């Protein structure tokens, strides 16, 4: 009897949870009491309107995206709350990766010092052998020869010990090198510019393609580089690296938490803009170009106005990760072919591929 009552109660609970009218009335029972609660309901409503499941990831994406259109007061209020609860996992990962590489570098230096020590001991052995031959020619110094022979034996023993230890250390070094190489293949940050690396970027694009295939939303990819004409004008490699680092910092400053900022390679950066269509990506690129142009760079007594070129493309499930990246890079080339254009949309993935004609 008790079991049947429990079963009936469980069915009643399940029926109530599946009843949209019951759910909506229960939601309306408690009215939001703060701006943050009102905003949270708005985010949830936007997700439902766009037919997206209200998962933590999707909620976070829409939370950041909708916030851009809110008042400065609300943005400051919410950002101050987010700073209190935000973790520093990424920062800790960067520090861990940097420490690991420094540790490997130290092991490498130890091996170098040991090799030099072994080389010096070998040199000492040769010098001792040379002096021994010189003493053998002087018959009056037979007593000294005995001492020299003992010293030679001691040095040869030490030389043998050092040789064995050098072999062991080289083996340990090779082991460490293999471990570090394995870890490097799994790292997600670019130490030079303080953003994500190419491997992580490609992984995130592949994941986004899968999500787009499932939920049919729009996302964009933009590629950014320091203007080539500006680099030619500067003509100083160290200054170009510093300017490129400045660009990386500005990208991090202007990006949303849901955006993936990465160094693709050779000073070219990328931003994966989730749930962002081409028009919104163009607006984001425009803001980024304006932010960069307002950031001056000082080289000795020269003041240089920074400038970037951006390629934009849509992330579409019909294309591979490599094709999408190439399309965004083509957008940069397109921007260079037009006068006074800082960014351009690549047409390669703007349209779906044509279906194969029937024979």
Coordinates of C-alpha atoms in Angstrom, one line a residue:
X1 CA 0.0 0.0 0.0
X2 CA 2.8 2.4 1.0
X3 CA 4.7 1.5 -2.2
X4 CA 1.6 2.3 -4.4
X5 CA 1.2 5.6 -2.7
X6 CA 4.8 6.5 -3.3
X7 CA 4.5 5.5 -6.9
X8 CA 1.4 7.6 -7.4
X9 CA 3.1 10.6 -5.7
X10 CA 6.2 10.2 -8.0
X11 CA 3.9 10.2 -11.1
X12 CA 2.1 13.3 -9.8
X13 CA 5.4 15.1 -9.4
X14 CA 6.6 14.0 -12.8
X15 CA 3.3 15.1 -14.4
X16 CA 3.6 18.5 -12.7
X17 CA 7.1 19.0 -13.8
X18 CA 6.1 18.3 -17.4
X19 CA 3.1 20.7 -17.2
X20 CA 4.1 24.0 -18.8
X21 CA 1.0 25.8 -17.2
X22 CA 2.0 24.6 -13.8
X23 CA 5.6 25.5 -14.3
X24 CA 4.8 29.0 -15.6
X25 CA 2.5 29.7 -12.7
X26 CA 5.1 28.5 -10.2
X27 CA 7.7 30.8 -11.9
X28 CA 5.3 33.8 -11.7
X29 CA 4.6 33.2 -8.0
X30 CA 7.9 34.9 -7.0
X31 CA 8.4 38.3 -8.7
X32 CA 12.0 39.4 -9.2
X33 CA 13.2 41.7 -6.4
X34 CA 16.4 43.0 -8.0
X35 CA 17.8 44.2 -11.3
X36 CA 20.0 41.1 -11.6
X37 CA 17.0 38.8 -11.1
X38 CA 15.0 40.7 -13.8
X39 CA 18.0 40.4 -16.1
X40 CA 18.4 36.7 -15.5
X41 CA 14.7 36.1 -16.4
X42 CA 15.3 38.1 -19.6
X43 CA 18.3 35.9 -20.5
X44 CA 16.2 32.8 -19.9
X45 CA 13.4 34.2 -22.0
X46 CA 15.8 34.9 -24.9
X47 CA 17.1 31.4 -24.8
X48 CA 13.6 29.9 -25.0
X49 CA 12.7 32.3 -27.8
X50 CA 15.7 31.1 -29.8
X51 CA 14.8 27.5 -29.1
X52 CA 18.1 26.8 -27.3
X53 CA 18.3 24.6 -24.2
X54 CA 19.0 26.7 -21.1
X55 CA 22.2 24.8 -20.3
X56 CA 24.8 26.6 -18.1
X57 CA 27.0 27.2 -21.2
X58 CA 24.2 28.7 -23.3
X59 CA 23.0 30.8 -20.4
X60 CA 26.5 32.2 -19.9
X61 CA 26.8 33.0 -23.6
X62 CA 23.5 34.9 -23.7
X63 CA 24.2 36.5 -20.3
X64 CA 27.3 38.2 -21.8
X65 CA 25.8 39.0 -25.2
X66 CA 22.6 40.7 -23.9
X67 CA 24.5 42.6 -21.3
X68 CA 26.2 44.7 -24.1
X69 CA 22.9 46.5 -24.8
X70 CA 22.1 47.3 -21.2
X71 CA 22.8 50.6 -19.3
X72 CA 26.2 51.3 -18.1
X73 CA 24.9 51.2 -14.5
X74 CA 23.6 47.7 -14.9
X75 CA 26.8 46.5 -16.6
X76 CA 29.0 47.9 -13.8
X77 CA 26.7 46.3 -11.2
X78 CA 26.8 42.9 -12.8
X79 CA 30.5 43.0 -13.6
X80 CA 31.3 43.9 -10.0
X81 CA 29.4 40.8 -8.9
X82 CA 31.1 38.6 -11.5
X83 CA 34.5 39.7 -10.4
X84 CA 33.7 38.4 -6.9
X85 CA 32.9 34.9 -8.0
X86 CA 35.2 34.6 -11.0
X87 CA 37.9 32.0 -10.5
X88 CA 41.5 32.3 -11.7
X89 CA 41.8 28.8 -13.2
X90 CA 43.2 30.0 -16.5
X91 CA 45.8 32.2 -14.8
X92 CA 46.9 29.2 -12.6
X93 CA 47.2 27.0 -15.7
X94 CA 49.4 29.6 -17.4
X95 CA 51.7 29.8 -14.3
X96 CA 51.8 26.0 -14.1
X97 CA 52.8 25.7 -17.8
X98 CA 55.4 28.4 -17.5
X99 CA 56.9 26.8 -14.3
X100 CA 57.1 23.4 -16.1
X101 CA 59.0 24.9 -19.0
X102 CA 61.4 26.7 -16.6
X103 CA 61.9 23.5 -14.7
X104 CA 62.8 21.7 -17.9
X105 CA 65.2 24.5 -18.9
X106 CA 66.9 24.2 -15.5
X107 CA 67.4 20.4 -16.0
X108 CA 68.9 21.2 -19.4
X109 CA 71.3 23.7 -17.8
X110 CA 72.3 21.1 -15.2
X111 CA 73.1 18.7 -18.0
X112 CA 75.2 21.3 -19.7
X113 CA 77.2 22.1 -16.6
X114 CA 77.8 18.4 -16.0
X115 CA 79.0 18.0 -19.6
X116 CA 81.4 20.9 -19.1
X117 CA 82.7 19.4 -15.8
X118 CA 83.3 16.0 -17.5
X119 CA 85.1 17.8 -20.3
X120 CA 87.3 19.6 -17.8
X121 CA 88.1 16.4 -16.0
X122 CA 89.1 14.8 -19.3
X123 CA 91.3 17.8 -20.1
X124 CA 93.0 17.4 -16.6
X125 CA 93.7 13.7 -17.4
X126 CA 95.4 14.7 -20.6
X127 CA 97.5 17.3 -18.8
X128 CA 98.5 14.8 -16.1
X129 CA 99.5 12.3 -18.8
X130 CA 101.7 14.9 -20.5
X131 CA 103.4 15.9 -17.2
X132 CA 103.9 12.2 -16.4
X133 CA 105.8 11.7 -19.6
X134 CA 108.0 14.8 -18.9
X135 CA 108.8 13.4 -15.4
X136 CA 109.7 10.0 -16.9
X137 CA 112.5 11.6 -18.8
X138 CA 114.1 12.9 -15.6
X139 CA 115.6 9.9 -13.7
X140 CA 116.3 11.9 -10.5
X141 CA 112.6 12.3 -9.8
X142 CA 111.5 8.7 -9.4
X143 CA 109.9 9.5 -6.0
X144 CA 107.7 12.1 -7.6
X145 CA 106.7 9.5 -10.1
X146 CA 105.1 7.4 -7.4
X147 CA 103.0 10.3 -6.2
X148 CA 102.0 11.2 -9.8
X149 CA 101.0 7.6 -10.4
X150 CA 98.7 7.6 -7.3
X151 CA 97.2 10.9 -8.4
X152 CA 96.6 9.5 -11.9
X153 CA 94.8 6.5 -10.4
X154 CA 92.6 8.8 -8.3
X155 CA 91.7 11.0 -11.3
X156 CA 90.9 8.0 -13.5
X157 CA 88.6 6.7 -10.8
X158 CA 86.9 10.1 -10.5
X159 CA 86.7 10.3 -14.3
X160 CA 84.9 6.9 -14.4
X161 CA 82.4 8.0 -11.7
X162 CA 81.7 11.2 -13.6
X163 CA 81.2 9.3 -16.8
X164 CA 78.6 7.0 -15.2
X165 CA 76.8 9.9 -13.6
X166 CA 76.8 11.8 -16.9
X167 CA 75.2 8.8 -18.6
X168 CA 72.5 8.6 -15.8
X169 CA 71.8 12.3 -16.0
X170 CA 71.5 12.2 -19.8
X171 CA 69.0 9.3 -19.4
X172 CA 67.0 11.4 -16.9
X173 CA 67.2 14.4 -19.2
X174 CA 65.8 12.4 -22.1
X175 CA 63.0 11.1 -19.8
X176 CA 62.2 14.7 -18.7
X177 CA 62.2 15.9 -22.3
X178 CA 59.7 13.3 -23.3
X179 CA 57.4 14.3 -20.4
X180 CA 57.7 18.0 -21.2
X181 CA 57.0 17.3 -24.9
X182 CA 53.9 15.4 -23.9
X183 CA 52.7 18.2 -21.7
X184 CA 53.4 20.8 -24.4
X185 CA 51.2 18.9 -26.8
X186 CA 48.4 19.4 -24.3
X187 CA 49.0 23.0 -23.3
X188 CA 46.3 25.5 -24.1
X189 CA 48.1 28.9 -23.7
X190 CA 50.5 30.9 -25.8
X191 CA 53.2 32.1 -23.4
X192 CA 54.5 34.8 -25.7
X193 CA 51.2 36.7 -26.0
X194 CA 49.2 35.5 -22.9
X195 CA 46.2 34.1 -24.9
X196 CA 45.1 30.7 -26.0
X197 CA 47.2 28.8 -28.5
X198 CA 46.4 27.4 -32.0
X199 CA 45.7 23.9 -30.8
X200 CA 43.1 25.1 -28.3
X201 CA 41.5 27.4 -30.9
X202 CA 41.1 24.5 -33.4
X203 CA 39.5 22.3 -30.7
X204 CA 37.0 25.1 -29.8
X205 CA 36.1 25.7 -33.5
X206 CA 35.5 21.9 -33.9
X207 CA 33.3 21.9 -30.8
X208 CA 31.3 24.9 -32.1
X209 CA 30.7 23.2 -35.4
X210 CA 29.1 20.3 -33.6
X211 CA 26.9 22.7 -31.5
X212 CA 25.8 24.6 -34.6
X213 CA 24.9 21.3 -36.3
X214 CA 22.8 20.4 -33.3
X215 CA 21.1 23.7 -32.4
X216 CA 21.3 25.7 -35.7
X217 CA 22.5 29.0 -34.2
X218 CA 25.0 31.4 -35.8
X219 CA 28.6 31.9 -34.8
X220 CA 31.5 33.8 -36.4
X221 CA 35.3 33.6 -36.5
X222 CA 37.5 36.7 -37.0
X223 CA 41.2 36.7 -37.7
X224 CA 43.2 39.8 -36.7
X225 CA 46.7 41.0 -37.5
X226 CA 48.8 44.1 -37.1
X227 CA 48.5 46.1 -40.3
X228 CA 51.3 45.1 -42.8
X229 CA 52.0 48.6 -44.0
X230 CA 52.4 49.7 -40.4
X231 CA 54.9 46.9 -39.9
X232 CA 56.9 48.0 -43.0
X233 CA 56.9 51.6 -41.8
X234 CA 58.2 50.6 -38.3
X235 CA 60.8 48.2 -39.6
X236 CA 61.9 47.2 -36.1
X237 CA 61.3 43.5 -35.1
X238 CA 61.4 44.2 -31.4
X239 CA 59.0 47.1 -31.7
X240 CA 56.6 44.9 -33.9
X241 CA 56.6 42.2 -31.2
X242 CA 55.7 44.8 -28.5
X243 CA 52.9 46.2 -30.7
X244 CA 51.6 42.7 -31.3
X245 CA 51.5 42.1 -27.6
X246 CA 49.6 45.3 -27.2
X247 CA 47.1 44.0 -29.7
X248 CA 46.7 40.8 -27.7
X249 CA 46.0 42.7 -24.5
X250 CA 43.4 44.8 -26.3
X251 CA 41.7 41.7 -27.7
X252 CA 41.4 40.3 -24.2
X253 CA 40.1 43.6 -22.9
X254 CA 37.3 43.9 -25.5
X255 CA 36.3 40.2 -25.6
X256 CA 33.4 38.7 -23.8
X257 CA 33.9 35.8 -21.4
X258 CA 32.3 33.4 -23.9
X259 CA 34.8 34.5 -26.7
X260 CA 37.9 32.5 -27.4
X261 CA 40.9 34.7 -28.0
X262 CA 43.9 32.8 -29.4
X263 CA 47.2 33.3 -31.2
X264 CA 46.9 31.4 -34.5
X265 CA 50.6 32.0 -35.4
X266 CA 53.1 34.5 -36.8
X267 CA 51.4 37.4 -35.0
X268 CA 47.9 36.5 -36.3
X269 CA 45.2 36.3 -33.7
X270 CA 41.7 34.9 -33.7
X271 CA 38.5 35.4 -31.9
X272 CA 35.7 32.8 -31.9
X273 CA 32.5 34.7 -31.4
X274 CA 29.8 32.2 -30.2
X275 CA 26.1 32.9 -30.9
X276 CA 27.2 35.9 -33.1
X277 CA 26.0 36.4 -36.7
X278 CA 28.0 38.2 -39.4
X279 CA 26.4 41.6 -38.8
X280 CA 27.2 41.4 -35.1
X281 CA 30.7 40.2 -35.9
X282 CA 31.1 43.3 -38.1
X283 CA 30.0 45.5 -35.3
X284 CA 32.5 43.8 -32.9
X285 CA 35.3 44.2 -35.5
X286 CA 34.4 47.9 -35.9
X287 CA 34.6 48.4 -32.1
X288 CA 37.9 46.6 -32.0
X289 CA 39.4 48.6 -34.8
X290 CA 38.3 51.8 -33.0
X291 CA 39.8 50.7 -29.7
X292 CA 43.1 49.8 -31.3
X293 CA 43.3 53.0 -33.3
X294 CA 42.8 55.0 -30.1
X295 CA 45.7 53.2 -28.5
X296 CA 48.9 54.9 -29.4
X297 CA 52.3 53.2 -29.2
X298 CA 55.5 55.1 -28.4
X299 CA 58.8 54.0 -30.0
X300 CA 61.6 56.2 -28.7
X301 CA 60.5 59.7 -29.5
X302 CA 57.9 58.6 -32.1
X303 CA 54.2 58.2 -31.4
X304 CA 52.7 55.5 -33.6
X305 CA 49.0 55.0 -34.1
X306 CA 48.2 51.3 -34.1
X307 CA 46.1 49.8 -36.9
X308 CA 44.9 46.2 -37.5
X309 CA 43.3 44.3 -40.4
X310 CA 40.5 41.8 -39.7
X311 CA 38.9 38.9 -41.7
X312 CA 35.4 37.7 -40.8
X313 CA 33.7 34.5 -41.7
X314 CA 30.7 32.5 -40.5
X315 CA 31.3 29.2 -38.7
X316 CA 29.2 26.7 -40.7
X317 CA 28.7 23.0 -40.0
X318 CA 29.1 22.2 -43.7
X319 CA 32.8 23.1 -43.6
X320 CA 35.9 21.7 -41.8
X321 CA 37.8 23.6 -39.2
X322 CA 40.7 24.3 -41.6
X323 CA 38.3 25.6 -44.3
X324 CA 36.7 28.0 -41.8
X325 CA 40.1 29.3 -40.7
X326 CA 41.3 29.7 -44.3
X327 CA 38.1 31.6 -45.1
X328 CA 38.7 34.1 -42.2
X329 CA 42.4 34.5 -43.4
X330 CA 41.1 35.2 -46.9
X331 CA 38.9 37.9 -45.3
X332 CA 42.1 39.7 -44.2
X333 CA 43.5 39.5 -47.7
X334 CA 40.2 41.0 -49.0
X335 CA 40.5 43.9 -46.5
X336 CA 44.0 44.7 -47.9
X337 CA 42.7 44.9 -51.5
X338 CA 40.2 47.6 -50.7
X339 CA 41.1 51.2 -49.8
X340 CA 40.4 52.4 -46.2
X341 CA 38.9 49.1 -45.2
X342 CA 39.9 47.7 -41.8
X343 CA 37.9 44.5 -42.0
X344 CA 36.1 42.4 -44.6
X345 CA 33.8 39.4 -44.7
X346 CA 35.0 36.3 -46.6
X347 CA 32.5 35.0 -49.1
X348 CA 33.9 31.5 -49.1
X349 CA 31.6 30.2 -46.3
X350 CA 28.9 32.9 -46.6
X351 CA 27.0 30.5 -48.8
X352 CA 26.3 26.8 -48.4
X353 CA 28.3 24.5 -50.8
X354 CA 26.4 23.6 -53.9
X355 CA 24.9 20.2 -54.1
X356 CA 26.3 17.8 -56.6
X357 CA 24.3 17.7 -59.8
X358 CA 22.7 14.4 -60.7
X359 CA 24.0 12.8 -63.8

